[in-house]
Amino acid sequence: MQSTKQQFGKYNNQDVSLFVLENDNGMIVKIMDLGATITQITIPGKGIEPVSIACGFNSVDGYLSDAYKNNSPYFGCTVGRYCSQIKDAKFSLNGEEYKLNANCGDNNLHGGTVGFDKQFWAAEEVATKDKVGVQFKLKSPHFSEGFPGNVEAEVTIFLSNDNEIIINYAATTDQTTPLSMTNHTYWNLSGFEKTVESSMVQVNTNKLLALDETGAVTGEVKDVSNTIEDLREAKVVNDVHSALGDGFEHFYVFDKYGVDLNKAAEVTEPSSERKLEVYTTEPCMLFYTGKYTSYELKRDENEKYGKYRGFACETHRWPNGPNLENAPQSFTSPDEVFKSTTVFKLTF
């Protein structure tokens, strides 16, 4: 196993560093310090060339283009302070209302205008006997994007010889504040030879969060047992798309969460027999099939993106949690440490 560091370009006159992790099986994960962002994942193919299975770009310039910024798909980044949408970009805590930056209509999305994904993280290479990785640290000041409290966040991304990407999150705050972090990687297990619609998806719950007309979670938990949205038995993505007349943007919630890792989902690509398993400590996972991804985006001529060209499994706290009484663990207080782990295990 090995890790190397190289330059990835410049952002705001500051060098962007890229960390390249490689295990003994030929799997490679590349991560930049801007946004603690996974920029590429490759695995060995049948020929000489490696197979790229995650959306991203070969330099930081791709993330700074007008096409990318206008579409804002958040490829591979670390999202914070709070994932997904917070209704009306506000919440109340101890009788005081906090107004957040609205960057998704009237709602706050993925932490706001300059969330964790658009900031430089201090980075340090780390290794254990069977893993190589990078530890990223970020200080988020009081009232950043409207959120209270000085937050010190940490994300460590490991690659193991078991072909696992292990992501450990931790954070502390000096004031009670909403916290929910995730990684926003889009996967295509076919190596972008086709869309993700031929893949099979299985999610280990029959519970789905309801959304309002703005895309914010209402707090209602729907029982989808024996419906097209019940993925406890694997379904072909396209079969569900066809029945819904739309792509996936589904927030599934789990009864088991907290300290131990639980298997949340599994996606398989039948033609290549590649498989992605998702394990998490989190109470919620968004399964999203990239229905809004722009066709203008591409890594190169052999890896073009667009609608249904990548899926995401985003594990996190409930969206809009700060406004929902039944949402678990939406706030972190000064006397506790925010902790979360998600593991993406590949079979190829």
Coordinates of C-alpha atoms in Angstrom, one line a residue:
M1 CA 0.0 0.0 0.0
Q2 CA 1.2 3.5 -0.6
S3 CA 0.2 7.2 -0.7
T4 CA 1.7 10.1 -2.6
K5 CA 1.0 13.8 -2.8
Q6 CA 1.0 16.0 -5.9
Q7 CA -0.2 19.4 -7.0
F8 CA -3.7 19.6 -8.5
G9 CA -3.8 23.2 -9.6
K10 CA -4.6 26.5 -7.9
Y11 CA -7.7 28.0 -6.2
N12 CA -7.7 31.7 -5.1
N13 CA -3.9 31.8 -5.6
Q14 CA -3.4 28.8 -3.2
D15 CA -2.0 25.5 -4.3
V16 CA -4.5 22.6 -4.3
S17 CA -2.9 19.3 -3.2
L18 CA -4.0 15.9 -4.4
F19 CA -3.4 12.8 -2.3
V20 CA -3.2 9.4 -4.2
L21 CA -4.0 6.3 -2.1
E22 CA -3.3 2.9 -3.6
N23 CA -3.8 -0.6 -2.1
D24 CA -2.2 -3.9 -3.0
N25 CA -5.1 -4.8 -5.3
G26 CA -4.6 -1.9 -7.6
M27 CA -7.5 0.2 -6.4
I28 CA -6.7 3.9 -6.3
V29 CA -8.5 6.7 -4.6
K30 CA -7.5 10.4 -5.2
I31 CA -8.6 13.1 -2.8
M32 CA -7.9 16.9 -2.9
D33 CA -7.7 19.2 0.1
L34 CA -10.2 21.7 -1.4
G35 CA -13.5 20.4 0.1
A36 CA -11.8 17.1 1.2
T37 CA -13.0 15.9 -2.2
I38 CA -12.6 12.5 -3.7
T39 CA -11.7 13.3 -7.3
Q40 CA -11.3 9.8 -8.7
I41 CA -11.6 6.1 -7.9
T42 CA -10.1 3.5 -10.2
I43 CA -10.1 -0.2 -10.1
P44 CA -8.3 -2.8 -12.2
G45 CA -10.1 -3.7 -15.4
K46 CA -9.8 -6.7 -17.7
G47 CA -7.2 -5.0 -19.9
I48 CA -4.2 -2.8 -19.1
E49 CA -6.2 0.4 -18.4
P50 CA -7.7 1.0 -15.0
V51 CA -11.5 1.5 -14.8
S52 CA -12.7 4.8 -13.4
I53 CA -15.9 4.4 -11.4
A54 CA -16.6 7.9 -9.8
C55 CA -17.4 11.3 -11.2
G56 CA -14.7 14.0 -11.0
F57 CA -12.0 15.8 -12.9
N58 CA -8.3 15.5 -13.6
S59 CA -7.5 19.0 -12.2
V60 CA -9.1 21.5 -9.9
D61 CA -10.1 23.6 -12.9
G62 CA -13.0 21.2 -13.6
Y63 CA -14.5 22.1 -10.3
L64 CA -14.1 25.9 -11.0
S65 CA -15.7 25.9 -14.5
D66 CA -19.0 27.8 -15.1
A67 CA -20.6 24.6 -16.2
Y68 CA -19.8 22.9 -12.9
K69 CA -20.7 25.8 -10.7
N70 CA -24.0 26.4 -12.5
N71 CA -25.0 22.7 -12.2
S72 CA -23.5 22.3 -8.7
P73 CA -23.5 18.5 -8.4
Y74 CA -21.0 18.4 -5.5
F75 CA -18.9 15.6 -7.0
G76 CA -17.1 13.7 -4.3
C77 CA -16.9 16.5 -1.7
T78 CA -17.3 16.5 2.0
V79 CA -20.6 18.3 2.8
G80 CA -21.2 20.4 5.9
R81 CA -22.1 21.9 8.3
Y82 CA -25.4 20.3 7.5
C83 CA -26.3 18.0 4.6
S84 CA -29.2 18.5 2.3
Q85 CA -32.0 21.1 2.7
I86 CA -33.0 23.1 5.8
K87 CA -36.5 24.5 5.2
D88 CA -36.7 28.3 4.7
A89 CA -33.0 28.5 5.6
K90 CA -33.7 28.9 9.3
F91 CA -34.1 27.0 12.6
S92 CA -34.9 27.8 16.2
L93 CA -32.8 26.7 19.2
N94 CA -33.5 27.6 22.8
G95 CA -36.1 30.2 21.8
E96 CA -33.7 32.0 19.3
E97 CA -34.2 31.9 15.6
Y98 CA -31.1 31.5 13.4
K99 CA -31.2 32.6 9.8
L100 CA -29.0 30.7 7.4
N101 CA -27.8 31.6 3.9
A102 CA -30.4 30.5 1.3
N103 CA -28.7 28.8 -1.7
C104 CA -31.5 26.5 -2.9
G105 CA -34.6 28.7 -3.5
D106 CA -35.7 29.7 0.0
N107 CA -33.9 26.8 1.6
N108 CA -30.3 26.2 2.8
L109 CA -28.6 23.3 0.9
H110 CA -25.4 21.4 2.0
G111 CA -24.3 24.0 4.5
G112 CA -24.9 27.1 2.4
T113 CA -23.1 29.3 -0.2
V114 CA -19.6 28.5 1.1
G115 CA -20.0 25.1 2.8
F116 CA -17.3 22.7 3.8
D117 CA -17.0 21.6 0.2
K118 CA -15.7 25.0 -0.9
Q119 CA -13.0 25.4 1.7
F120 CA -9.4 24.3 2.1
W121 CA -8.9 21.6 4.7
A122 CA -5.5 21.1 6.5
A123 CA -4.4 17.7 5.3
E124 CA -2.0 15.1 6.7
E125 CA -1.2 11.6 5.3
V126 CA -1.9 8.8 7.8
A127 CA -1.3 5.0 7.7
T128 CA -1.9 1.9 9.7
K129 CA -0.8 -1.7 9.1
D130 CA -3.6 -2.4 6.6
K131 CA -4.8 1.1 5.5
V132 CA -3.5 4.3 4.0
G133 CA -5.3 7.6 4.2
V134 CA -5.5 11.3 4.7
Q135 CA -6.7 13.2 7.8
F136 CA -8.4 16.5 7.0
K137 CA -9.2 19.3 9.5
L138 CA -11.2 22.4 9.2
K139 CA -12.1 25.3 11.6
S140 CA -15.6 26.8 10.9
P141 CA -16.1 30.1 12.7
H142 CA -19.1 31.2 14.7
F143 CA -22.0 32.2 12.4
S144 CA -20.3 30.8 9.3
E145 CA -23.2 30.7 6.8
G146 CA -25.4 31.6 9.7
F147 CA -24.7 28.6 11.9
P148 CA -23.8 29.3 15.6
G149 CA -20.7 28.1 17.3
N150 CA -17.0 27.7 16.5
V151 CA -16.7 24.2 15.0
E152 CA -13.6 22.1 14.6
A153 CA -14.3 19.4 12.0
E154 CA -12.2 16.4 11.1
V155 CA -12.6 13.9 8.3
T156 CA -10.3 10.9 7.8
I157 CA -10.5 8.9 4.5
F158 CA -8.8 5.5 4.4
L159 CA -8.3 3.0 1.7
S160 CA -7.9 -0.6 2.9
N161 CA -6.6 -3.8 1.3
D162 CA -10.2 -5.1 1.6
N163 CA -11.1 -2.5 -1.1
E164 CA -12.9 -0.4 1.5
I165 CA -13.1 3.4 1.5
I166 CA -13.5 4.1 5.2
I167 CA -14.7 7.7 6.1
N168 CA -14.5 8.7 9.8
Y169 CA -16.1 12.1 10.7
A170 CA -15.6 14.0 14.0
A171 CA -16.4 17.5 15.2
T172 CA -16.6 19.6 18.3
T173 CA -18.3 22.9 18.9
D174 CA -18.4 25.6 21.6
Q175 CA -22.1 26.2 21.1
T176 CA -24.9 23.8 20.4
T177 CA -25.3 23.7 16.6
P178 CA -26.7 21.6 13.8
L179 CA -24.1 19.1 12.4
S180 CA -24.5 16.5 9.7
M181 CA -21.6 15.6 7.3
T182 CA -21.4 13.3 4.4
N183 CA -19.4 12.4 1.3
H184 CA -21.0 13.2 -2.1
T185 CA -19.3 10.7 -4.4
Y186 CA -21.2 9.7 -7.5
W187 CA -20.5 6.1 -8.6
N188 CA -20.9 4.3 -11.9
L189 CA -19.8 0.7 -11.5
S190 CA -19.9 0.1 -15.3
G191 CA -16.9 2.5 -15.7
F192 CA -19.2 4.9 -17.4
E193 CA -19.8 2.5 -20.3
K194 CA -23.6 3.0 -19.6
T195 CA -26.0 4.8 -17.3
V196 CA -26.6 3.4 -13.8
E197 CA -30.2 2.3 -14.8
S198 CA -29.1 -1.3 -15.4
S199 CA -27.7 -1.6 -11.9
M200 CA -29.5 -3.4 -9.1
V201 CA -30.1 -1.5 -5.8
Q202 CA -31.0 -2.9 -2.4
V203 CA -31.6 -0.7 0.7
N204 CA -32.2 -2.3 4.1
T205 CA -35.3 -0.5 5.2
N206 CA -38.9 0.0 4.4
K207 CA -39.0 3.6 5.7
L208 CA -38.8 6.7 3.5
L209 CA -38.9 10.4 4.5
A210 CA -41.6 12.5 2.8
L211 CA -40.6 15.7 1.0
D212 CA -42.6 18.9 0.5
E213 CA -42.8 20.8 -2.8
T214 CA -39.5 22.5 -2.2
G215 CA -37.6 19.2 -1.6
A216 CA -37.4 19.7 2.2
V217 CA -38.1 16.8 4.5
T218 CA -41.4 17.2 6.4
G219 CA -40.8 14.8 9.2
E220 CA -43.4 12.2 8.0
V221 CA -41.9 8.7 7.7
K222 CA -43.6 6.7 5.0
D223 CA -43.9 2.9 5.2
V224 CA -43.1 1.8 1.6
S225 CA -43.5 -1.9 2.2
N226 CA -44.5 -3.8 -0.9
T227 CA -44.3 -0.7 -3.1
I228 CA -42.0 0.1 -6.0
E229 CA -39.9 2.2 -3.5
D230 CA -39.4 -0.8 -1.2
L231 CA -35.8 -1.9 -2.0
R232 CA -35.3 -4.5 0.7
E233 CA -35.2 -7.0 -2.2
A234 CA -33.0 -5.7 -4.9
K235 CA -34.6 -3.9 -7.9
V236 CA -33.3 -2.8 -11.3
V237 CA -32.9 1.0 -11.1
N238 CA -34.6 1.5 -14.4
D239 CA -37.7 -0.5 -13.3
V240 CA -38.2 1.9 -10.5
H241 CA -37.4 4.9 -12.7
S242 CA -40.0 3.8 -15.1
A243 CA -42.7 3.2 -12.5
L244 CA -42.0 6.6 -10.8
G245 CA -41.6 8.5 -14.1
D246 CA -38.6 10.1 -12.4
G247 CA -35.2 9.3 -10.9
F248 CA -34.3 8.5 -7.4
E249 CA -33.9 11.3 -4.8
H250 CA -35.0 9.1 -1.9
F251 CA -34.1 9.6 1.8
Y252 CA -34.3 6.2 3.4
V253 CA -34.1 6.0 7.2
F254 CA -32.9 3.1 9.5
D255 CA -34.0 1.9 12.9
K256 CA -30.4 0.9 13.8
Y257 CA -27.9 3.8 14.0
G258 CA -25.4 5.3 16.4
V259 CA -22.2 3.5 17.3
D260 CA -22.1 0.3 15.3
L261 CA -21.8 0.0 11.6
N262 CA -24.9 -1.4 9.9
K263 CA -25.3 -2.4 6.3
A264 CA -27.4 0.2 4.6
A265 CA -27.3 -0.6 0.9
E266 CA -25.8 -2.7 -1.9
V267 CA -25.6 -1.8 -5.6
T268 CA -24.5 -4.3 -8.2
E269 CA -23.6 -3.9 -11.9
P270 CA -24.6 -7.2 -13.5
S271 CA -22.5 -7.1 -16.7
S272 CA -19.2 -6.5 -14.9
E273 CA -20.3 -8.2 -11.6
R274 CA -18.9 -5.3 -9.7
K275 CA -20.6 -4.5 -6.3
L276 CA -20.7 -1.6 -3.9
E277 CA -21.7 -2.2 -0.3
V278 CA -22.5 0.7 2.1
Y279 CA -22.1 0.4 5.9
T280 CA -22.9 3.3 8.2
T281 CA -23.6 4.5 11.7
E282 CA -26.0 7.1 10.3
P283 CA -29.8 7.1 10.6
C284 CA -30.5 8.2 7.0
M285 CA -29.2 7.6 3.5
L286 CA -30.0 9.5 0.3
F287 CA -30.1 7.2 -2.7
Y288 CA -29.8 9.6 -5.7
T289 CA -29.4 8.7 -9.4
G290 CA -28.1 12.0 -10.7
K291 CA -31.3 13.2 -12.4
Y292 CA -30.1 16.8 -12.4
T293 CA -26.5 16.2 -13.5
S294 CA -25.5 18.3 -16.5
Y295 CA -24.5 16.7 -19.8
E296 CA -21.9 19.4 -20.1
L297 CA -19.7 17.8 -17.5
K298 CA -17.1 15.2 -18.3
R299 CA -13.7 14.0 -17.1
D300 CA -12.6 13.5 -20.7
E301 CA -14.1 12.2 -24.0
N302 CA -14.2 8.7 -22.6
E303 CA -15.9 9.6 -19.4
K304 CA -18.9 11.8 -19.9
Y305 CA -21.5 12.6 -17.3
G306 CA -25.1 13.7 -17.3
K307 CA -28.5 12.4 -16.2
Y308 CA -28.4 8.9 -14.6
R309 CA -24.6 8.6 -15.3
G310 CA -23.8 8.3 -11.6
F311 CA -25.5 7.4 -8.3
A312 CA -24.8 8.6 -4.8
C313 CA -25.3 6.9 -1.4
E314 CA -25.2 9.9 1.0
T315 CA -25.3 8.8 4.6
H316 CA -26.1 11.5 7.2
R317 CA -28.6 12.8 9.8
W318 CA -32.1 13.6 8.7
P319 CA -32.4 16.5 6.2
N320 CA -34.1 19.5 7.7
G321 CA -33.4 17.8 11.1
P322 CA -33.0 21.1 13.0
N323 CA -36.7 21.8 12.3
L324 CA -38.1 18.4 13.1
E325 CA -38.8 17.2 16.6
N326 CA -38.6 13.5 15.6
A327 CA -35.2 13.8 13.8
P328 CA -32.4 12.1 15.7
Q329 CA -29.0 13.7 16.6
S330 CA -29.5 16.8 14.5
F331 CA -27.6 19.0 17.0
T332 CA -24.2 18.7 18.7
S333 CA -23.6 20.4 22.0
P334 CA -20.3 21.5 23.5
D335 CA -20.2 18.6 25.9
E336 CA -20.3 15.9 23.2
V337 CA -18.3 15.0 20.1
F338 CA -20.0 14.5 16.7
K339 CA -18.9 11.2 15.3
S340 CA -19.9 9.3 12.2
T341 CA -18.5 6.5 10.1
T342 CA -19.4 5.2 6.6
V343 CA -17.7 2.4 4.7
F344 CA -17.9 1.9 1.0
K345 CA -16.8 -1.7 0.2
L346 CA -16.1 -2.6 -3.4
T347 CA -16.0 -6.1 -5.0
F348 CA -14.5 -6.3 -8.5

